[in-house]
PDB file of C-alpha atoms in Angstrom:
ATOM      1  CA  MET A   1       0.000   0.000   0.000  1.00 43.00           C
ATOM      2  CA  MET A   2       1.212   3.529  -0.699  1.00 45.00           C
ATOM      3  CA  GLU A   3       1.592   5.725   2.363  1.00 45.00           C
ATOM      4  CA  THR A   4      -0.080   9.074   1.659  1.00 47.00           C
ATOM      5  CA  SER A   5      -1.534  10.101   4.979  1.00 43.00           C
ATOM      6  CA  THR A   6       1.645  11.543   6.442  1.00 42.00           C
ATOM      7  CA  ALA A   7       4.101  11.703   3.564  1.00 51.00           C
ATOM      8  CA  SER A   8       4.307  14.723   1.297  1.00 65.00           C
ATOM      9  CA  PHE A   9       3.265  14.224  -2.279  1.00 76.00           C
ATOM     10  CA  SER A  10       6.884  14.195  -3.451  1.00 79.00           C
ATOM     11  CA  GLU A  11       7.752  11.505  -0.925  1.00 73.00           C
ATOM     12  CA  PHE A  12       4.731   9.500  -1.886  1.00 70.00           C
ATOM     13  CA  SER A  13       5.189   9.907  -5.624  1.00 85.00           C
ATOM     14  CA  ALA A  14       8.859   8.878  -5.541  1.00 84.00           C
ATOM     15  CA  SER A  15       8.009   5.273  -4.666  1.00 84.00           C
ATOM     16  CA  ALA A  16       5.036   5.170  -7.030  1.00 92.00           C
ATOM     17  CA  LEU A  17       7.075   6.664  -9.879  1.00 93.00           C
ATOM     18  CA  ALA A  18       9.689   3.950  -9.506  1.00 93.00           C
ATOM     19  CA  SER A  19       6.992   1.272  -9.780  1.00 95.00           C
ATOM     20  CA  ILE A  20       5.461   2.973 -12.818  1.00 97.00           C
ATOM     21  CA  GLY A  21       8.875   3.241 -14.451  1.00 96.00           C
ATOM     22  CA  ASP A  22       9.590  -0.443 -13.893  1.00 97.00           C
ATOM     23  CA  ALA A  23       6.227  -1.423 -15.373  1.00 98.00           C
ATOM     24  CA  LEU A  24       6.668   0.817 -18.441  1.00 98.00           C
ATOM     25  CA  ASP A  25      10.141  -0.604 -18.979  1.00 98.00           C
ATOM     26  CA  SER A  26       8.765  -4.131 -18.846  1.00 98.00           C
ATOM     27  CA  TYR A  27       5.943  -3.358 -21.270  1.00 98.00           C
ATOM     28  CA  THR A  28       8.359  -1.967 -23.858  1.00 98.00           C
ATOM     29  CA  LYS A  29      10.653  -4.984 -24.012  1.00 97.00           C
ATOM     30  CA  LEU A  30       9.093  -5.900 -27.331  1.00 97.00           C
ATOM     31  CA  PRO A  31       9.369  -9.119 -29.350  1.00 96.00           C
ATOM     32  CA  PRO A  32      11.977  -9.493 -32.122  1.00 96.00           C
ATOM     33  CA  ASP A  33       9.468  -8.710 -34.880  1.00 97.00           C
ATOM     34  CA  CYS A  34       9.409  -5.084 -33.686  1.00 98.00           C
ATOM     35  CA  PRO A  35      12.202  -3.301 -35.619  1.00 98.00           C
ATOM     36  CA  PRO A  36      14.947  -2.288 -33.169  1.00 98.00           C
ATOM     37  CA  ARG A  37      14.896   1.354 -34.272  1.00 98.00           C
ATOM     38  CA  LEU A  38      11.125   1.557 -33.727  1.00 98.00           C
ATOM     39  CA  CYS A  39      11.479  -0.048 -30.294  1.00 98.00           C
ATOM     40  CA  GLU A  40      14.168   2.495 -29.479  1.00 98.00           C
ATOM     41  CA  ALA A  41      11.892   5.389 -30.499  1.00 98.00           C
ATOM     42  CA  ILE A  42       9.027   3.996 -28.392  1.00 98.00           C
ATOM     43  CA  ARG A  43      11.211   3.615 -25.326  1.00 98.00           C
ATOM     44  CA  TYR A  44      12.921   6.977 -25.882  1.00 98.00           C
ATOM     45  CA  SER A  45       9.589   8.776 -25.600  1.00 97.00           C
ATOM     46  CA  LEU A  46       7.748   6.629 -23.082  1.00 98.00           C
ATOM     47  CA  LEU A  47      10.602   6.233 -20.602  1.00 97.00           C
ATOM     48  CA  ALA A  48      11.781   9.848 -20.751  1.00 95.00           C
ATOM     49  CA  PRO A  49      11.686  11.496 -17.321  1.00 91.00           C
ATOM     50  CA  GLY A  50       8.299  13.073 -16.745  1.00 88.00           C
ATOM     51  CA  LYS A  51       5.824  13.962 -14.026  1.00 89.00           C
ATOM     52  CA  ARG A  52       3.656  10.862 -14.694  1.00 95.00           C
ATOM     53  CA  LEU A  53       0.654  12.666 -13.242  1.00 95.00           C
ATOM     54  CA  ARG A  54      -1.851  10.651 -15.227  1.00 97.00           C
ATOM     55  CA  PRO A  55      -0.631   7.192 -14.138  1.00 97.00           C
ATOM     56  CA  LEU A  56      -0.257   8.525 -10.603  1.00 96.00           C
ATOM     57  CA  LEU A  57      -3.895   9.605 -10.739  1.00 97.00           C
ATOM     58  CA  VAL A  58      -4.949   6.089 -11.719  1.00 98.00           C
ATOM     59  CA  LEU A  59      -3.058   4.555  -8.804  1.00 96.00           C
ATOM     60  CA  ILE A  60      -4.029   7.144  -6.194  1.00 95.00           C
ATOM     61  CA  THR A  61      -7.672   7.022  -7.222  1.00 97.00           C
ATOM     62  CA  ALA A  62      -7.747   3.247  -7.025  1.00 96.00           C
ATOM     63  CA  GLU A  63      -6.279   3.328  -3.569  1.00 93.00           C
ATOM     64  CA  ALA A  64      -8.616   6.124  -2.453  1.00 94.00           C
ATOM     65  CA  CYS A  65     -11.520   3.880  -3.446  1.00 96.00           C
ATOM     66  CA  GLY A  66     -10.239   0.847  -1.571  1.00 95.00           C
ATOM     67  CA  GLY A  67      -8.340  -0.818  -4.430  1.00 95.00           C
ATOM     68  CA  ASN A  68      -4.660  -1.616  -4.766  1.00 91.00           C
ATOM     69  CA  ILE A  69      -1.912  -0.331  -7.027  1.00 91.00           C
ATOM     70  CA  GLU A  70      -0.966  -3.730  -8.420  1.00 95.00           C
ATOM     71  CA  ALA A  71      -4.389  -4.204  -9.977  1.00 97.00           C
ATOM     72  CA  ALA A  72      -4.405  -0.630 -11.292  1.00 98.00           C
ATOM     73  CA  MET A  73      -0.846  -0.607 -12.701  1.00 98.00           C
ATOM     74  CA  PRO A  74      -1.776  -1.866 -16.207  1.00 98.00           C
ATOM     75  CA  ALA A  75      -4.322   0.949 -16.544  1.00 98.00           C
ATOM     76  CA  ALA A  76      -1.783   3.466 -15.247  1.00 98.00           C
ATOM     77  CA  CYS A  77       0.695   2.356 -17.907  1.00 98.00           C
ATOM     78  CA  ALA A  78      -1.954   2.403 -20.640  1.00 98.00           C
ATOM     79  CA  VAL A  79      -2.834   6.003 -19.834  1.00 98.00           C
ATOM     80  CA  GLU A  80       0.838   7.008 -19.940  1.00 98.00           C
ATOM     81  CA  MET A  81       1.238   5.272 -23.309  1.00 98.00           C
ATOM     82  CA  VAL A  82      -1.623   7.286 -24.770  1.00 98.00           C
ATOM     83  CA  HIS A  83      -0.180  10.471 -23.261  1.00 97.00           C
ATOM     84  CA  ALA A  84       3.278   9.735 -24.716  1.00 98.00           C
ATOM     85  CA  TYR A  85       1.768   9.042 -28.150  1.00 98.00           C
ATOM     86  CA  SER A  86      -0.080  12.356 -28.031  1.00 97.00           C
ATOM     87  CA  LEU A  87       3.116  14.242 -27.137  1.00 97.00           C
ATOM     88  CA  ILE A  88       5.067  12.638 -29.983  1.00 98.00           C
ATOM     89  CA  HIS A  89       2.411  13.620 -32.500  1.00 97.00           C
ATOM     90  CA  ASP A  90       1.855  17.098 -30.999  1.00 95.00           C
ATOM     91  CA  ASP A  91       5.574  17.835 -31.374  1.00 96.00           C
ATOM     92  CA  LEU A  92       5.651  17.033 -35.099  1.00 97.00           C
ATOM     93  CA  PRO A  93       6.363  19.844 -37.571  1.00 95.00           C
ATOM     94  CA  CYS A  94       2.819  19.550 -38.949  1.00 95.00           C
ATOM     95  CA  MET A  95       1.433  20.353 -35.481  1.00 93.00           C
ATOM     96  CA  ASP A  96       3.273  22.294 -32.754  1.00 89.00           C
ATOM     97  CA  ASP A  97       6.723  21.790 -34.304  1.00 92.00           C
ATOM     98  CA  ASP A  98       8.591  21.481 -31.010  1.00 92.00           C
ATOM     99  CA  ASP A  99      12.221  20.443 -30.805  1.00 92.00           C
ATOM    100  CA  LEU A 100      12.478  19.890 -27.035  1.00 91.00           C
ATOM    101  CA  ARG A 101      10.396  17.679 -24.734  1.00 92.00           C
ATOM    102  CA  ARG A 102      11.147  16.583 -21.172  1.00 87.00           C
ATOM    103  CA  GLY A 103      14.576  18.149 -21.465  1.00 87.00           C
ATOM    104  CA  ARG A 104      15.559  16.161 -24.525  1.00 94.00           C
ATOM    105  CA  PRO A 105      15.217  16.511 -28.300  1.00 96.00           C
ATOM    106  CA  THR A 106      11.753  15.500 -29.434  1.00 97.00           C
ATOM    107  CA  CYS A 107      11.197  12.066 -30.950  1.00 98.00           C
ATOM    108  CA  HIS A 108      11.089  13.255 -34.558  1.00 98.00           C
ATOM    109  CA  LYS A 109      14.318  15.225 -34.084  1.00 97.00           C
ATOM    110  CA  VAL A 110      16.101  12.046 -33.053  1.00 98.00           C
ATOM    111  CA  PHE A 111      14.390   9.395 -35.164  1.00 98.00           C
ATOM    112  CA  GLY A 112      12.840  11.336 -38.054  1.00 98.00           C
ATOM    113  CA  GLU A 113       9.210  12.211 -38.695  1.00 98.00           C
ATOM    114  CA  ALA A 114       8.125   8.883 -40.188  1.00 98.00           C
ATOM    115  CA  LEU A 115       9.432   6.791 -37.317  1.00 98.00           C
ATOM    116  CA  ALA A 116       8.039   9.268 -34.779  1.00 98.00           C
ATOM    117  CA  VAL A 117       4.573   8.878 -36.285  1.00 98.00           C
ATOM    118  CA  LEU A 118       4.941   5.095 -36.120  1.00 98.00           C
ATOM    119  CA  ALA A 119       6.207   5.196 -32.524  1.00 98.00           C
ATOM    120  CA  GLY A 120       3.110   7.197 -31.570  1.00 98.00           C
ATOM    121  CA  ASP A 121       0.870   4.775 -33.456  1.00 98.00           C
ATOM    122  CA  ALA A 122       2.499   1.844 -31.663  1.00 98.00           C
ATOM    123  CA  LEU A 123       2.061   3.382 -28.210  1.00 98.00           C
ATOM    124  CA  LEU A 124      -1.616   4.072 -28.848  1.00 98.00           C
ATOM    125  CA  THR A 125      -2.317   0.485 -29.847  1.00 98.00           C
ATOM    126  CA  MET A 126      -0.127  -0.932 -27.068  1.00 98.00           C
ATOM    127  CA  ALA A 127      -2.270   0.911 -24.525  1.00 98.00           C
ATOM    128  CA  PHE A 128      -5.342  -1.059 -25.512  1.00 98.00           C
ATOM    129  CA  GLU A 129      -3.384  -4.314 -25.674  1.00 98.00           C
ATOM    130  CA  VAL A 130      -2.252  -3.770 -22.085  1.00 98.00           C
ATOM    131  CA  LEU A 131      -5.741  -2.878 -20.864  1.00 98.00           C
ATOM    132  CA  SER A 132      -7.470  -5.785 -22.571  1.00 98.00           C
ATOM    133  CA  ARG A 133      -4.876  -8.357 -21.514  1.00 98.00           C
ATOM    134  CA  ASP A 134      -3.839  -7.308 -18.018  1.00 98.00           C
ATOM    135  CA  VAL A 135      -6.848  -5.659 -16.353  1.00 98.00           C
ATOM    136  CA  ARG A 136      -9.057  -8.143 -14.528  1.00 95.00           C
ATOM    137  CA  PRO A 137     -11.825  -9.197 -14.649  1.00 97.00           C
ATOM    138  CA  ALA A 138     -12.494  -9.088 -18.405  1.00 97.00           C
ATOM    139  CA  ARG A 139     -15.691  -7.060 -17.935  1.00 97.00           C
ATOM    140  CA  VAL A 140     -13.762  -4.289 -16.193  1.00 98.00           C
ATOM    141  CA  ALA A 141     -11.058  -4.475 -18.893  1.00 98.00           C
ATOM    142  CA  ALA A 142     -13.666  -3.953 -21.595  1.00 98.00           C
ATOM    143  CA  ASP A 143     -15.138  -0.981 -19.743  1.00 98.00           C
ATOM    144  CA  CYS A 144     -11.659   0.515 -19.333  1.00 98.00           C
ATOM    145  CA  CYS A 145     -10.984   0.137 -23.067  1.00 98.00           C
ATOM    146  CA  LEU A 146     -14.215   1.956 -23.862  1.00 98.00           C
ATOM    147  CA  GLU A 147     -13.468   4.826 -21.490  1.00 98.00           C
ATOM    148  CA  LEU A 148      -9.908   5.263 -22.748  1.00 98.00           C
ATOM    149  CA  ALA A 149     -10.999   5.112 -26.390  1.00 98.00           C
ATOM    150  CA  ARG A 150     -13.533   7.875 -25.761  1.00 98.00           C
ATOM    151  CA  ALA A 151     -10.987  10.015 -23.934  1.00 98.00           C
ATOM    152  CA  ALA A 152      -8.392   9.631 -26.693  1.00 97.00           C
ATOM    153  CA  GLY A 153     -10.852  10.004 -29.553  1.00 97.00           C
ATOM    154  CA  PRO A 154     -12.236  12.659 -31.881  1.00 96.00           C
ATOM    155  CA  ALA A 155     -14.645  14.166 -29.356  1.00 96.00           C
ATOM    156  CA  ALA A 156     -11.976  14.485 -26.662  1.00 96.00           C
ATOM    157  CA  LEU A 157      -8.140  14.434 -26.940  1.00 96.00           C
ATOM    158  CA  VAL A 158      -7.889  14.430 -30.734  1.00 95.00           C
ATOM    159  CA  GLY A 159     -10.745  16.892 -31.167  1.00 94.00           C
ATOM    160  CA  GLY A 160      -9.261  19.238 -28.583  1.00 91.00           C
ATOM    161  CA  GLN A 161      -5.911  19.150 -30.370  1.00 89.00           C
ATOM    162  CA  ALA A 162      -7.624  19.931 -33.688  1.00 90.00           C
ATOM    163  CA  ASP A 163      -9.348  22.968 -32.210  1.00 88.00           C
ATOM    164  CA  ASP A 164      -6.166  24.007 -30.386  1.00 86.00           C
ATOM    165  CA  LEU A 165      -4.298  24.096 -33.694  1.00 84.00           C
ATOM    166  CA  ASP A 166      -7.012  26.454 -34.922  1.00 80.00           C
ATOM    167  CA  GLY A 167      -7.207  28.338 -31.603  1.00 63.00           C
ATOM    168  CA  THR A 168      -5.501  31.611 -32.401  1.00 61.00           C
ATOM    169  CA  ALA A 169      -5.802  34.587 -30.074  1.00 54.00           C
ATOM    170  CA  ALA A 170      -7.757  36.391 -32.780  1.00 57.00           C
ATOM    171  CA  ALA A 171     -10.653  34.065 -31.998  1.00 60.00           C
ATOM    172  CA  ALA A 172     -10.438  34.732 -28.254  1.00 70.00           C
ATOM    173  CA  ASP A 173     -13.297  33.439 -26.155  1.00 83.00           C
ATOM    174  CA  ILE A 174     -13.122  31.889 -22.675  1.00 89.00           C
ATOM    175  CA  GLY A 175     -15.818  29.356 -23.474  1.00 90.00           C
ATOM    176  CA  ARG A 176     -13.935  28.156 -26.536  1.00 87.00           C
ATOM    177  CA  LEU A 177     -10.644  28.033 -24.642  1.00 90.00           C
ATOM    178  CA  GLU A 178     -12.123  25.961 -21.823  1.00 92.00           C
ATOM    179  CA  ALA A 179     -13.827  23.660 -24.336  1.00 91.00           C
ATOM    180  CA  ILE A 180     -10.476  23.027 -26.052  1.00 90.00           C
ATOM    181  CA  HIS A 181      -8.689  22.098 -22.862  1.00 90.00           C
ATOM    182  CA  ARG A 182     -11.584  20.165 -21.340  1.00 93.00           C
ATOM    183  CA  ARG A 183     -10.920  17.783 -24.241  1.00 94.00           C
ATOM    184  CA  LYS A 184      -7.222  18.164 -25.062  1.00 90.00           C
ATOM    185  CA  THR A 185      -5.967  18.111 -21.467  1.00 93.00           C
ATOM    186  CA  GLY A 186      -8.898  17.401 -19.184  1.00 95.00           C
ATOM    187  CA  ALA A 187     -10.111  14.235 -20.889  1.00 96.00           C
ATOM    188  CA  MET A 188      -6.953  12.304 -20.027  1.00 97.00           C
ATOM    189  CA  PHE A 189      -7.079  13.476 -16.410  1.00 97.00           C
ATOM    190  CA  GLN A 190     -10.723  12.448 -16.220  1.00 97.00           C
ATOM    191  CA  VAL A 191     -10.153   9.025 -17.700  1.00 98.00           C
ATOM    192  CA  SER A 192      -7.190   8.392 -15.395  1.00 98.00           C
ATOM    193  CA  ILE A 193      -9.496   8.926 -12.445  1.00 98.00           C
ATOM    194  CA  ARG A 194     -12.293   6.890 -13.994  1.00 98.00           C
ATOM    195  CA  LEU A 195     -10.049   3.899 -14.683  1.00 98.00           C
ATOM    196  CA  GLY A 196      -8.724   3.922 -11.135  1.00 98.00           C
ATOM    197  CA  ALA A 197     -12.281   4.087  -9.808  1.00 98.00           C
ATOM    198  CA  MET A 198     -13.515   1.333 -12.105  1.00 98.00           C
ATOM    199  CA  ILE A 199     -10.729  -1.070 -11.148  1.00 98.00           C
ATOM    200  CA  ALA A 200     -11.349  -0.383  -7.455  1.00 97.00           C
ATOM    201  CA  ARG A 201     -15.112  -0.863  -7.947  1.00 97.00           C
ATOM    202  CA  ALA A 202     -15.838   2.590  -6.549  1.00 97.00           C
ATOM    203  CA  SER A 203     -19.322   3.399  -5.348  1.00 97.00           C
ATOM    204  CA  ARG A 204     -21.603   5.822  -7.167  1.00 96.00           C
ATOM    205  CA  ARG A 205     -21.001   8.396  -4.435  1.00 96.00           C
ATOM    206  CA  GLN A 206     -17.235   8.086  -4.800  1.00 97.00           C
ATOM    207  CA  ARG A 207     -17.406   8.357  -8.595  1.00 97.00           C
ATOM    208  CA  SER A 208     -19.559  11.469  -8.411  1.00 97.00           C
ATOM    209  CA  ALA A 209     -17.068  13.204  -6.129  1.00 97.00           C
ATOM    210  CA  LEU A 210     -14.156  12.114  -8.324  1.00 97.00           C
ATOM    211  CA  GLU A 211     -15.820  13.443 -11.478  1.00 96.00           C
ATOM    212  CA  LYS A 212     -16.016  16.925  -9.956  1.00 97.00           C
ATOM    213  CA  TYR A 213     -12.431  16.646  -8.752  1.00 97.00           C
ATOM    214  CA  GLY A 214     -11.155  15.575 -12.172  1.00 96.00           C
ATOM    215  CA  GLN A 215     -12.973  18.301 -14.085  1.00 95.00           C
ATOM    216  CA  ARG A 216     -11.416  21.015 -11.984  1.00 96.00           C
ATOM    217  CA  LEU A 217      -7.985  19.421 -11.740  1.00 97.00           C
ATOM    218  CA  GLY A 218      -7.611  19.084 -15.508  1.00 95.00           C
ATOM    219  CA  LEU A 219      -8.537  22.690 -16.200  1.00 96.00           C
ATOM    220  CA  ALA A 220      -6.321  23.984 -13.399  1.00 96.00           C
ATOM    221  CA  PHE A 221      -3.399  21.950 -14.782  1.00 96.00           C
ATOM    222  CA  GLN A 222      -3.778  23.612 -18.175  1.00 94.00           C
ATOM    223  CA  ILE A 223      -4.001  27.118 -16.693  1.00 96.00           C
ATOM    224  CA  VAL A 224      -0.794  26.499 -14.728  1.00 95.00           C
ATOM    225  CA  ASP A 225       0.780  25.081 -17.887  1.00 92.00           C
ATOM    226  CA  ASP A 226      -0.083  28.286 -19.740  1.00 92.00           C
ATOM    227  CA  LEU A 227       1.311  30.390 -16.880  1.00 93.00           C
ATOM    228  CA  LEU A 228       4.574  28.424 -16.955  1.00 92.00           C
ATOM    229  CA  ASP A 229       4.827  29.035 -20.684  1.00 87.00           C
ATOM    230  CA  VAL A 230       4.734  32.763 -19.892  1.00 86.00           C
ATOM    231  CA  GLY A 231       7.089  32.916 -16.924  1.00 73.00           C
ATOM    232  CA  GLY A 232       8.525  29.449 -16.377  1.00 67.00           C
ATOM    233  CA  ASP A 233      12.172  28.380 -16.473  1.00 68.00           C
ATOM    234  CA  GLU A 234      13.035  26.427 -19.619  1.00 68.00           C
ATOM    235  CA  LYS A 235      15.492  24.191 -17.803  1.00 65.00           C
ATOM    236  CA  ALA A 236      12.894  23.198 -15.226  1.00 64.00           C
ATOM    237  CA  LEU A 237      10.172  22.877 -17.853  1.00 64.00           C
ATOM    238  CA  GLY A 238      12.282  20.708 -20.143  1.00 65.00           C
ATOM    239  CA  LYS A 239      10.743  22.465 -23.132  1.00 67.00           C
ATOM    240  CA  ARG A 240      10.876  25.842 -24.762  1.00 69.00           C
ATOM    241  CA  ALA A 241       8.995  28.603 -22.899  1.00 68.00           C
ATOM    242  CA  GLY A 242       7.060  31.377 -24.622  1.00 67.00           C
ATOM    243  CA  LYS A 243       6.201  29.246 -27.649  1.00 72.00           C
ATOM    244  CA  ASP A 244       2.447  29.703 -27.313  1.00 71.00           C
ATOM    245  CA  ALA A 245       2.704  33.490 -27.406  1.00 68.00           C
ATOM    246  CA  ASP A 246       5.146  33.301 -30.304  1.00 70.00           C
ATOM    247  CA  ARG A 247       2.599  31.350 -32.288  1.00 72.00           C
ATOM    248  CA  GLY A 248      -0.317  33.590 -31.304  1.00 73.00           C
ATOM    249  CA  LYS A 249      -2.111  30.694 -29.651  1.00 79.00           C
ATOM    250  CA  LEU A 250      -5.130  31.187 -27.447  1.00 83.00           C
ATOM    251  CA  THR A 251      -4.056  30.809 -23.793  1.00 90.00           C
ATOM    252  CA  PHE A 252      -5.462  31.649 -20.371  1.00 93.00           C
ATOM    253  CA  PRO A 253      -2.878  34.369 -19.524  1.00 93.00           C
ATOM    254  CA  GLY A 254      -3.271  35.798 -23.003  1.00 89.00           C
ATOM    255  CA  LEU A 255      -7.020  36.003 -22.606  1.00 90.00           C
ATOM    256  CA  LEU A 256      -7.489  36.710 -18.884  1.00 93.00           C
ATOM    257  CA  GLY A 257      -4.105  38.105 -17.810  1.00 94.00           C
ATOM    258  CA  VAL A 258      -1.593  36.481 -15.476  1.00 94.00           C
ATOM    259  CA  ASP A 259      -3.207  37.541 -12.174  1.00 95.00           C
ATOM    260  CA  GLU A 260      -6.707  36.409 -13.103  1.00 96.00           C
ATOM    261  CA  SER A 261      -5.325  33.135 -14.478  1.00 96.00           C
ATOM    262  CA  ARG A 262      -3.545  32.477 -11.187  1.00 95.00           C
ATOM    263  CA  ARG A 263      -6.699  33.296  -9.227  1.00 97.00           C
ATOM    264  CA  ARG A 264      -8.768  30.995 -11.408  1.00 96.00           C
ATOM    265  CA  ALA A 265      -6.291  28.109 -11.073  1.00 97.00           C
ATOM    266  CA  GLY A 266      -6.289  28.504  -7.294  1.00 97.00           C
ATOM    267  CA  GLN A 267     -10.075  28.526  -7.187  1.00 97.00           C
ATOM    268  CA  LEU A 268     -10.303  25.380  -9.301  1.00 97.00           C
ATOM    269  CA  ILE A 269      -7.861  23.534  -7.071  1.00 97.00           C
ATOM    270  CA  ALA A 270      -9.790  24.630  -3.978  1.00 97.00           C
ATOM    271  CA  GLU A 271     -12.982  23.302  -5.574  1.00 97.00           C
ATOM    272  CA  ALA A 272     -11.235  20.046  -6.523  1.00 97.00           C
ATOM    273  CA  ARG A 273     -10.086  19.522  -2.950  1.00 96.00           C
ATOM    274  CA  ALA A 274     -13.546  20.313  -1.613  1.00 97.00           C
ATOM    275  CA  ALA A 275     -15.111  17.824  -4.019  1.00 97.00           C
ATOM    276  CA  ILE A 276     -13.231  14.879  -2.477  1.00 96.00           C
ATOM    277  CA  ALA A 277     -13.507  15.964   1.144  1.00 95.00           C
ATOM    278  CA  SER A 278     -16.349  13.481   1.646  1.00 92.00           C
ATOM    279  CA  LEU A 279     -14.007  10.598   0.754  1.00 93.00           C
ATOM    280  CA  GLY A 280     -12.115  11.095   4.006  1.00 91.00           C
ATOM    281  CA  PRO A 281      -8.479  10.227   4.819  1.00 91.00           C
ATOM    282  CA  GLN A 282      -8.235   7.769   1.932  1.00 90.00           C
ATOM    283  CA  ALA A 283      -8.327  10.721  -0.474  1.00 92.00           C
ATOM    284  CA  GLU A 284      -5.283  12.441   1.011  1.00 91.00           C
ATOM    285  CA  GLY A 285      -3.149  11.371  -1.943  1.00 91.00           C
ATOM    286  CA  LEU A 286      -5.580  13.037  -4.352  1.00 95.00           C
ATOM    287  CA  GLU A 287      -5.644  16.135  -2.181  1.00 93.00           C
ATOM    288  CA  ALA A 288      -1.827  16.292  -2.187  1.00 93.00           C
ATOM    289  CA  LEU A 289      -1.688  15.806  -5.942  1.00 94.00           C
ATOM    290  CA  ALA A 290      -4.085  18.726  -6.448  1.00 95.00           C
ATOM    291  CA  ARG A 291      -1.832  20.987  -4.396  1.00 93.00           C
ATOM    292  CA  ALA A 292       1.195  19.783  -6.361  1.00 91.00           C
ATOM    293  CA  VAL A 293      -0.478  20.741  -9.629  1.00 92.00           C
ATOM    294  CA  LEU A 294      -0.952  24.295  -8.409  1.00 92.00           C
ATOM    295  CA  GLU A 295       2.559  24.612  -6.958  1.00 88.00           C
ATOM    296  CA  ARG A 296       4.529  22.966  -9.748  1.00 82.00           C
ATOM    297  CA  ASN A 297       7.277  24.719 -11.690  1.00 75.00           C
ATOM    298  CA  HIS A 298       7.467  22.315 -14.604  1.00 70.00           C
TER     299      HIS A 298
END
């Protein structure tokens, strides 16, 4: 069991991150029919040092609902695989055209565009292989596949990215901005929580509280992300700062200003914490993660 009641989030996450890293490493030891260069590109992106907030959410949620991290680990890894795929594709020249991710050259800079596309494709399909094979019982595995497919699909992650590419500041509107990030960013936070709850067989009351928590957490994460793009340290971020403004993209600081964006992020995190108060001491890990999202510098 993970100890979250007295440990800080960083202390707690250190042990969980090691377990997640070991599991991701194991899942990417692929059979000989996978071309070595493709396997290298997959592992380069998936195993790169990152915050792993989404897999942590799966594990912490499962434990908050009375489950255990061993049963939830396949779902945690599947969510991280989908996230890594989305980052590889987002970084491509035809999208955000980024050359730095997690402090290292982006996948296409190292392996070329074609292999980067294929590495992303492979990670997306591997996620569903892991869910369908390793989550038990089969009925829960099927439900997890459905939830993750919806979250990664055209009405969520992919749709949000499509609108984000078209989301220039000239079309500024807070409703549109929130709708983009409810799908592009928030959907993967939401599904991480849902998968953890499903595997732990959470009650209806627990799921309702977690839905409210996840909605607010995902939006707050994006607002903080936008703020870090404005004033964050590139070394800490592991990616280039100021790129959104350079491209004229629609962002929260650009639309609301820095102070109002900070206020809004703080309010959302306060609401997220309030939403899970009814879950009691078991939700302390989720409460700590919410605070970490607001206080992060990368």
